[in-house]
Amino acid sequence: MTVPKSKRNKSRFEVFHNMQAVQKELILYLMDDFGITRNTNLGEAQFLDLKFQRVINLCSDIVGDLHRANDLFVTNMMEYGQRRLYQDKAIANCDVLKQELQSVIDVISGLNINKYKISIKLIDKELVLIKSWRKADIRLKKKLNE
């Protein structure tokens, strides 16, 4: 039995929902100066400014790649390849985002490392979700090849 369209619950695509949580979490850290508990010198402040921009840009790139991949309605192998490319870019950007956070932890002293555990777990979850989505698309590829 089908549910009338007006009474259907809106489905949340977990990949997007989780990425929004990652983005929100990181922006809160950015606004809190990455959890620094002491004043930094000028060099550290400039380094953090660069990292702030880099983290925000990476989050935006990931969200953009996910939206572009999801917006493709795959009807042929070329579109499938394009979708896969966007998914791969999102995965690569998630890895780079983790590396950027690690570089902040490595370079800046006085950070509260415990604050980063939540962000890293969310990024790892995002990686698993994107890879699962990509794996589910293999069924779509098989249908296209028939």
Short mmCIF file of N, CA and C in Angstrom, two decimals:
data_model
loop_
_atom_site.label_atom_id
_atom_site.label_comp_id
_atom_site.label_asym_id
_atom_site.label_seq_id
_atom_site.Cartn_x
_atom_site.Cartn_y
_atom_site.Cartn_z
N MET A 1 0.84 -1.18 0.00
CA MET A 1 0.00 0.00 0.00
C MET A 1 0.89 1.25 0.00
N THR A 2 0.57 2.19 -0.81
CA THR A 2 1.38 3.40 -0.90
C THR A 2 0.84 4.49 0.01
N VAL A 3 1.73 5.36 0.39
CA VAL A 3 1.37 6.50 1.24
C VAL A 3 1.19 7.71 0.34
N PRO A 4 0.09 8.45 0.50
CA PRO A 4 -0.09 9.65 -0.32
C PRO A 4 1.09 10.61 -0.16
N LYS A 5 1.43 11.26 -1.24
CA LYS A 5 2.60 12.13 -1.27
C LYS A 5 2.54 13.21 -0.20
N SER A 6 1.37 13.74 0.06
CA SER A 6 1.23 14.81 1.04
C SER A 6 1.47 14.33 2.47
N LYS A 7 1.37 13.01 2.70
CA LYS A 7 1.54 12.46 4.05
C LYS A 7 2.88 11.76 4.24
N ARG A 8 3.73 11.79 3.24
CA ARG A 8 5.04 11.15 3.35
C ARG A 8 5.97 12.00 4.20
N ASN A 9 6.78 11.32 4.99
CA ASN A 9 7.82 12.02 5.74
C ASN A 9 8.96 12.36 4.79
N LYS A 10 9.54 13.51 5.00
CA LYS A 10 10.66 13.88 4.16
C LYS A 10 11.85 13.00 4.52
N SER A 11 12.43 12.40 3.51
CA SER A 11 13.57 11.52 3.70
C SER A 11 14.84 12.35 3.81
N ARG A 12 15.64 12.04 4.82
CA ARG A 12 16.92 12.72 4.97
C ARG A 12 18.00 11.84 4.38
N PHE A 13 18.72 12.38 3.45
CA PHE A 13 19.85 11.66 2.87
C PHE A 13 20.98 11.80 3.87
N GLU A 14 21.33 10.71 4.53
CA GLU A 14 22.24 10.77 5.66
C GLU A 14 23.61 11.35 5.31
N VAL A 15 24.03 11.18 4.08
CA VAL A 15 25.32 11.74 3.66
C VAL A 15 25.30 13.26 3.83
N PHE A 16 24.21 13.90 3.42
CA PHE A 16 24.11 15.35 3.55
C PHE A 16 23.93 15.77 5.00
N HIS A 17 23.08 15.03 5.71
CA HIS A 17 22.82 15.37 7.11
C HIS A 17 24.11 15.32 7.93
N ASN A 18 24.90 14.27 7.72
CA ASN A 18 26.15 14.14 8.46
C ASN A 18 27.15 15.23 8.07
N MET A 19 27.22 15.56 6.79
CA MET A 19 28.17 16.60 6.36
C MET A 19 27.78 17.95 6.94
N GLN A 20 26.48 18.20 7.08
CA GLN A 20 26.05 19.45 7.71
C GLN A 20 26.49 19.48 9.17
N ALA A 21 26.45 18.32 9.84
CA ALA A 21 26.91 18.24 11.22
C ALA A 21 28.41 18.49 11.31
N VAL A 22 29.17 17.93 10.37
CA VAL A 22 30.62 18.16 10.33
C VAL A 22 30.90 19.64 10.13
N GLN A 23 30.22 20.23 9.17
CA GLN A 23 30.44 21.65 8.86
C GLN A 23 30.11 22.52 10.07
N LYS A 24 29.00 22.24 10.71
CA LYS A 24 28.59 23.03 11.88
C LYS A 24 29.62 22.89 13.01
N GLU A 25 30.05 21.66 13.26
CA GLU A 25 31.02 21.39 14.32
C GLU A 25 32.33 22.15 14.06
N LEU A 26 32.82 22.09 12.84
CA LEU A 26 34.09 22.75 12.52
C LEU A 26 33.96 24.27 12.56
N ILE A 27 32.85 24.79 12.11
CA ILE A 27 32.66 26.25 12.15
C ILE A 27 32.61 26.74 13.59
N LEU A 28 31.99 25.95 14.47
CA LEU A 28 31.99 26.32 15.89
C LEU A 28 33.41 26.34 16.44
N TYR A 29 34.25 25.38 16.03
CA TYR A 29 35.65 25.39 16.46
C TYR A 29 36.39 26.59 15.88
N LEU A 30 36.09 26.92 14.64
CA LEU A 30 36.74 28.08 14.02
C LEU A 30 36.41 29.35 14.79
N MET A 31 35.16 29.47 15.17
CA MET A 31 34.73 30.65 15.91
C MET A 31 35.35 30.68 17.31
N ASP A 32 35.72 29.50 17.79
CA ASP A 32 36.34 29.38 19.11
C ASP A 32 37.86 29.30 18.97
N ASP A 33 38.41 29.71 17.83
CA ASP A 33 39.85 29.68 17.55
C ASP A 33 40.45 28.29 17.73
N PHE A 34 39.79 27.29 17.20
CA PHE A 34 40.28 25.91 17.22
C PHE A 34 40.53 25.40 18.64
N GLY A 35 39.89 25.98 19.63
CA GLY A 35 40.05 25.49 20.99
C GLY A 35 41.36 25.87 21.64
N ILE A 36 42.00 26.93 21.16
CA ILE A 36 43.27 27.36 21.74
C ILE A 36 43.01 27.96 23.11
N THR A 37 43.79 27.51 24.08
CA THR A 37 43.56 27.95 25.45
C THR A 37 44.48 29.09 25.87
N ARG A 38 45.37 29.52 24.99
CA ARG A 38 46.27 30.63 25.32
C ARG A 38 46.42 31.53 24.09
N ASN A 39 46.96 32.70 24.31
CA ASN A 39 47.22 33.59 23.18
C ASN A 39 48.37 33.04 22.35
N THR A 40 48.23 33.14 21.05
CA THR A 40 49.28 32.64 20.17
C THR A 40 50.15 33.80 19.70
N ASN A 41 51.33 33.47 19.21
CA ASN A 41 52.17 34.52 18.65
C ASN A 41 51.66 34.85 17.25
N LEU A 42 52.27 35.84 16.64
CA LEU A 42 51.81 36.32 15.34
C LEU A 42 51.89 35.24 14.27
N GLY A 43 52.96 34.45 14.27
CA GLY A 43 53.11 33.38 13.28
C GLY A 43 52.01 32.34 13.41
N GLU A 44 51.70 31.95 14.65
CA GLU A 44 50.63 30.98 14.86
C GLU A 44 49.29 31.55 14.44
N ALA A 45 49.08 32.84 14.71
CA ALA A 45 47.81 33.47 14.33
C ALA A 45 47.64 33.48 12.82
N GLN A 46 48.71 33.79 12.09
CA GLN A 46 48.64 33.77 10.63
C GLN A 46 48.41 32.36 10.11
N PHE A 47 49.08 31.40 10.72
CA PHE A 47 48.89 29.99 10.34
C PHE A 47 47.43 29.59 10.54
N LEU A 48 46.86 29.98 11.68
CA LEU A 48 45.47 29.63 11.96
C LEU A 48 44.51 30.29 10.98
N ASP A 49 44.80 31.54 10.61
CA ASP A 49 43.96 32.21 9.62
C ASP A 49 43.94 31.44 8.30
N LEU A 50 45.10 30.97 7.88
CA LEU A 50 45.17 30.17 6.65
C LEU A 50 44.39 28.87 6.80
N LYS A 51 44.53 28.23 7.94
CA LYS A 51 43.83 26.96 8.17
C LYS A 51 42.32 27.18 8.26
N PHE A 52 41.89 28.29 8.86
CA PHE A 52 40.47 28.59 8.93
C PHE A 52 39.87 28.62 7.53
N GLN A 53 40.53 29.39 6.66
CA GLN A 53 40.04 29.49 5.28
C GLN A 53 40.05 28.14 4.58
N ARG A 54 41.11 27.39 4.80
CA ARG A 54 41.25 26.08 4.15
C ARG A 54 40.14 25.13 4.60
N VAL A 55 39.86 25.08 5.88
CA VAL A 55 38.82 24.19 6.41
C VAL A 55 37.45 24.59 5.88
N ILE A 56 37.15 25.87 5.87
CA ILE A 56 35.86 26.33 5.35
C ILE A 56 35.73 25.99 3.87
N ASN A 57 36.79 26.22 3.10
CA ASN A 57 36.76 25.91 1.66
C ASN A 57 36.59 24.41 1.42
N LEU A 58 37.27 23.59 2.21
CA LEU A 58 37.14 22.14 2.04
C LEU A 58 35.72 21.67 2.35
N CYS A 59 35.14 22.20 3.41
CA CYS A 59 33.75 21.83 3.74
C CYS A 59 32.81 22.23 2.60
N SER A 60 33.01 23.41 2.07
CA SER A 60 32.18 23.86 0.95
C SER A 60 32.37 22.98 -0.28
N ASP A 61 33.61 22.59 -0.54
CA ASP A 61 33.89 21.71 -1.68
C ASP A 61 33.22 20.36 -1.51
N ILE A 62 33.27 19.81 -0.31
CA ILE A 62 32.65 18.51 -0.06
C ILE A 62 31.15 18.60 -0.27
N VAL A 63 30.52 19.61 0.31
CA VAL A 63 29.07 19.78 0.15
C VAL A 63 28.72 19.96 -1.32
N GLY A 64 29.50 20.76 -2.03
CA GLY A 64 29.24 20.98 -3.46
C GLY A 64 29.37 19.70 -4.26
N ASP A 65 30.42 18.92 -3.99
CA ASP A 65 30.60 17.66 -4.72
C ASP A 65 29.46 16.68 -4.43
N LEU A 66 29.03 16.63 -3.18
CA LEU A 66 27.92 15.73 -2.83
C LEU A 66 26.64 16.14 -3.53
N HIS A 67 26.37 17.44 -3.57
CA HIS A 67 25.16 17.92 -4.25
C HIS A 67 25.23 17.67 -5.75
N ARG A 68 26.39 17.92 -6.34
CA ARG A 68 26.52 17.67 -7.77
C ARG A 68 26.35 16.19 -8.09
N ALA A 69 26.90 15.32 -7.25
CA ALA A 69 26.75 13.88 -7.48
C ALA A 69 25.29 13.46 -7.34
N ASN A 70 24.62 14.00 -6.35
CA ASN A 70 23.23 13.62 -6.12
C ASN A 70 22.29 14.21 -7.16
N ASP A 71 22.64 15.36 -7.71
CA ASP A 71 21.78 16.00 -8.70
C ASP A 71 21.78 15.29 -10.05
N LEU A 72 22.79 14.48 -10.29
CA LEU A 72 22.85 13.74 -11.56
C LEU A 72 21.83 12.61 -11.55
N PHE A 73 20.95 12.62 -12.52
CA PHE A 73 20.03 11.50 -12.71
C PHE A 73 20.67 10.60 -13.76
N VAL A 74 21.23 9.51 -13.28
CA VAL A 74 22.07 8.66 -14.12
C VAL A 74 21.21 7.82 -15.07
N THR A 75 21.42 8.05 -16.36
CA THR A 75 20.71 7.26 -17.38
C THR A 75 21.67 6.57 -18.34
N ASN A 76 22.96 6.92 -18.26
CA ASN A 76 23.94 6.26 -19.12
C ASN A 76 25.28 6.18 -18.39
N MET A 77 26.22 5.49 -18.99
CA MET A 77 27.51 5.25 -18.34
C MET A 77 28.33 6.53 -18.16
N MET A 78 28.17 7.49 -19.06
CA MET A 78 28.90 8.74 -18.92
C MET A 78 28.44 9.50 -17.67
N GLU A 79 27.13 9.54 -17.45
CA GLU A 79 26.60 10.20 -16.26
C GLU A 79 27.00 9.44 -15.00
N TYR A 80 27.02 8.10 -15.09
CA TYR A 80 27.48 7.29 -13.96
C TYR A 80 28.93 7.63 -13.62
N GLY A 81 29.77 7.74 -14.63
CA GLY A 81 31.17 8.08 -14.42
C GLY A 81 31.33 9.46 -13.80
N GLN A 82 30.52 10.40 -14.23
CA GLN A 82 30.57 11.76 -13.68
C GLN A 82 30.15 11.75 -12.21
N ARG A 83 29.09 11.01 -11.90
CA ARG A 83 28.63 10.91 -10.53
C ARG A 83 29.72 10.29 -9.64
N ARG A 84 30.32 9.24 -10.14
CA ARG A 84 31.38 8.56 -9.40
C ARG A 84 32.56 9.52 -9.16
N LEU A 85 32.87 10.34 -10.15
CA LEU A 85 33.95 11.31 -10.02
C LEU A 85 33.67 12.30 -8.89
N TYR A 86 32.44 12.81 -8.82
CA TYR A 86 32.08 13.73 -7.75
C TYR A 86 32.15 13.05 -6.39
N GLN A 87 31.72 11.79 -6.32
CA GLN A 87 31.82 11.06 -5.06
C GLN A 87 33.28 10.88 -4.66
N ASP A 88 34.12 10.57 -5.63
CA ASP A 88 35.56 10.40 -5.36
C ASP A 88 36.18 11.71 -4.88
N LYS A 89 35.77 12.83 -5.48
CA LYS A 89 36.29 14.13 -5.06
C LYS A 89 35.89 14.42 -3.62
N ALA A 90 34.65 14.09 -3.26
CA ALA A 90 34.19 14.31 -1.89
C ALA A 90 35.00 13.47 -0.91
N ILE A 91 35.28 12.22 -1.28
CA ILE A 91 36.09 11.35 -0.42
C ILE A 91 37.50 11.93 -0.26
N ALA A 92 38.09 12.36 -1.35
CA ALA A 92 39.43 12.94 -1.30
C ALA A 92 39.45 14.19 -0.43
N ASN A 93 38.44 15.03 -0.56
CA ASN A 93 38.38 16.26 0.24
C ASN A 93 38.18 15.95 1.72
N CYS A 94 37.45 14.89 2.04
CA CYS A 94 37.31 14.48 3.45
C CYS A 94 38.66 14.08 4.02
N ASP A 95 39.44 13.35 3.24
CA ASP A 95 40.78 12.96 3.70
C ASP A 95 41.67 14.19 3.88
N VAL A 96 41.60 15.13 2.96
CA VAL A 96 42.40 16.35 3.07
C VAL A 96 41.96 17.16 4.29
N LEU A 97 40.66 17.19 4.55
CA LEU A 97 40.15 17.90 5.72
C LEU A 97 40.72 17.30 7.01
N LYS A 98 40.76 15.99 7.09
CA LYS A 98 41.37 15.34 8.26
C LYS A 98 42.84 15.71 8.39
N GLN A 99 43.55 15.76 7.27
CA GLN A 99 44.97 16.13 7.29
C GLN A 99 45.17 17.57 7.73
N GLU A 100 44.28 18.46 7.31
CA GLU A 100 44.38 19.86 7.72
C GLU A 100 44.19 19.99 9.23
N LEU A 101 43.21 19.28 9.76
CA LEU A 101 43.00 19.32 11.21
C LEU A 101 44.20 18.74 11.95
N GLN A 102 44.77 17.67 11.40
CA GLN A 102 45.95 17.07 12.02
C GLN A 102 47.13 18.03 12.01
N SER A 103 47.28 18.79 10.93
CA SER A 103 48.39 19.75 10.88
C SER A 103 48.22 20.85 11.91
N VAL A 104 46.98 21.27 12.16
CA VAL A 104 46.74 22.27 13.21
C VAL A 104 47.13 21.69 14.56
N ILE A 105 46.74 20.45 14.81
CA ILE A 105 47.06 19.80 16.08
C ILE A 105 48.57 19.66 16.25
N ASP A 106 49.26 19.31 15.16
CA ASP A 106 50.71 19.10 15.22
C ASP A 106 51.49 20.40 15.42
N VAL A 107 51.04 21.49 14.81
CA VAL A 107 51.81 22.73 14.80
C VAL A 107 51.51 23.63 16.00
N ILE A 108 50.26 23.75 16.35
CA ILE A 108 49.86 24.70 17.39
C ILE A 108 49.88 24.01 18.75
N SER A 109 50.58 24.63 19.68
CA SER A 109 50.58 24.09 21.04
C SER A 109 49.44 24.74 21.83
N GLY A 110 48.98 24.05 22.84
CA GLY A 110 47.91 24.60 23.67
C GLY A 110 46.52 24.29 23.17
N LEU A 111 46.39 23.32 22.29
CA LEU A 111 45.06 22.95 21.79
C LEU A 111 44.41 21.93 22.70
N ASN A 112 43.11 22.00 22.79
CA ASN A 112 42.35 20.97 23.48
C ASN A 112 42.04 19.88 22.46
N ILE A 113 42.84 18.83 22.46
CA ILE A 113 42.73 17.78 21.45
C ILE A 113 41.42 17.02 21.56
N ASN A 114 40.85 16.97 22.76
CA ASN A 114 39.59 16.23 22.94
C ASN A 114 38.46 16.82 22.11
N LYS A 115 38.53 18.12 21.83
CA LYS A 115 37.49 18.74 21.00
C LYS A 115 37.49 18.21 19.58
N TYR A 116 38.64 17.73 19.13
CA TYR A 116 38.76 17.27 17.75
C TYR A 116 38.24 15.86 17.55
N LYS A 117 38.12 15.10 18.62
CA LYS A 117 37.67 13.71 18.48
C LYS A 117 36.30 13.63 17.84
N ILE A 118 35.40 14.51 18.22
CA ILE A 118 34.05 14.50 17.65
C ILE A 118 34.11 14.80 16.16
N SER A 119 34.88 15.81 15.78
CA SER A 119 34.98 16.17 14.36
C SER A 119 35.59 15.04 13.54
N ILE A 120 36.63 14.43 14.05
CA ILE A 120 37.29 13.34 13.32
C ILE A 120 36.33 12.16 13.17
N LYS A 121 35.57 11.86 14.22
CA LYS A 121 34.60 10.76 14.13
C LYS A 121 33.52 11.08 13.10
N LEU A 122 33.07 12.32 13.06
CA LEU A 122 32.06 12.71 12.08
C LEU A 122 32.61 12.64 10.65
N ILE A 123 33.85 13.04 10.48
CA ILE A 123 34.46 12.96 9.15
C ILE A 123 34.63 11.50 8.73
N ASP A 124 35.05 10.65 9.68
CA ASP A 124 35.17 9.22 9.38
C ASP A 124 33.82 8.62 9.01
N LYS A 125 32.78 9.04 9.72
CA LYS A 125 31.43 8.55 9.41
C LYS A 125 31.02 9.02 8.02
N GLU A 126 31.36 10.25 7.69
CA GLU A 126 31.04 10.79 6.36
C GLU A 126 31.73 9.97 5.27
N LEU A 127 32.97 9.62 5.51
CA LEU A 127 33.70 8.79 4.54
C LEU A 127 33.00 7.45 4.33
N VAL A 128 32.58 6.82 5.42
CA VAL A 128 31.87 5.54 5.32
C VAL A 128 30.56 5.70 4.56
N LEU A 129 29.83 6.78 4.84
CA LEU A 129 28.55 7.01 4.16
C LEU A 129 28.74 7.23 2.66
N ILE A 130 29.72 8.02 2.29
CA ILE A 130 29.96 8.27 0.86
C ILE A 130 30.38 6.99 0.16
N LYS A 131 31.25 6.22 0.81
CA LYS A 131 31.70 4.96 0.20
C LYS A 131 30.55 3.97 0.08
N SER A 132 29.64 3.96 1.05
CA SER A 132 28.46 3.08 0.97
C SER A 132 27.55 3.52 -0.17
N TRP A 133 27.38 4.82 -0.32
CA TRP A 133 26.57 5.36 -1.41
C TRP A 133 27.18 4.96 -2.75
N ARG A 134 28.48 5.10 -2.84
CA ARG A 134 29.18 4.74 -4.07
C ARG A 134 29.04 3.25 -4.36
N LYS A 135 29.11 2.45 -3.32
CA LYS A 135 28.97 1.00 -3.48
C LYS A 135 27.55 0.65 -3.94
N ALA A 136 26.56 1.35 -3.40
CA ALA A 136 25.17 1.11 -3.81
C ALA A 136 24.96 1.47 -5.27
N ASP A 137 25.73 2.42 -5.77
CA ASP A 137 25.61 2.82 -7.17
C ASP A 137 26.10 1.74 -8.13
N ILE A 138 26.83 0.77 -7.63
CA ILE A 138 27.31 -0.32 -8.50
C ILE A 138 26.11 -1.09 -9.07
N ARG A 139 25.04 -1.21 -8.28
CA ARG A 139 23.82 -1.85 -8.79
C ARG A 139 23.25 -1.07 -9.96
N LEU A 140 23.32 0.24 -9.85
CA LEU A 140 22.86 1.10 -10.94
C LEU A 140 23.70 0.87 -12.19
N LYS A 141 24.98 0.71 -12.00
CA LYS A 141 25.88 0.46 -13.13
C LYS A 141 25.52 -0.85 -13.82
N LYS A 142 25.21 -1.87 -13.03
CA LYS A 142 24.83 -3.16 -13.61
C LYS A 142 23.56 -3.03 -14.45
N LYS A 143 22.61 -2.23 -13.97
CA LYS A 143 21.37 -2.02 -14.74
C LYS A 143 21.66 -1.29 -16.05
N LEU A 144 22.58 -0.35 -16.00
CA LEU A 144 22.92 0.40 -17.21
C LEU A 144 23.61 -0.48 -18.24
N ASN A 145 24.36 -1.45 -17.77
CA ASN A 145 25.09 -2.35 -18.68
C ASN A 145 24.19 -3.39 -19.32
N GLU A 146 23.00 -3.59 -18.78
CA GLU A 146 22.10 -4.61 -19.34
C GLU A 146 21.47 -4.18 -20.64
#
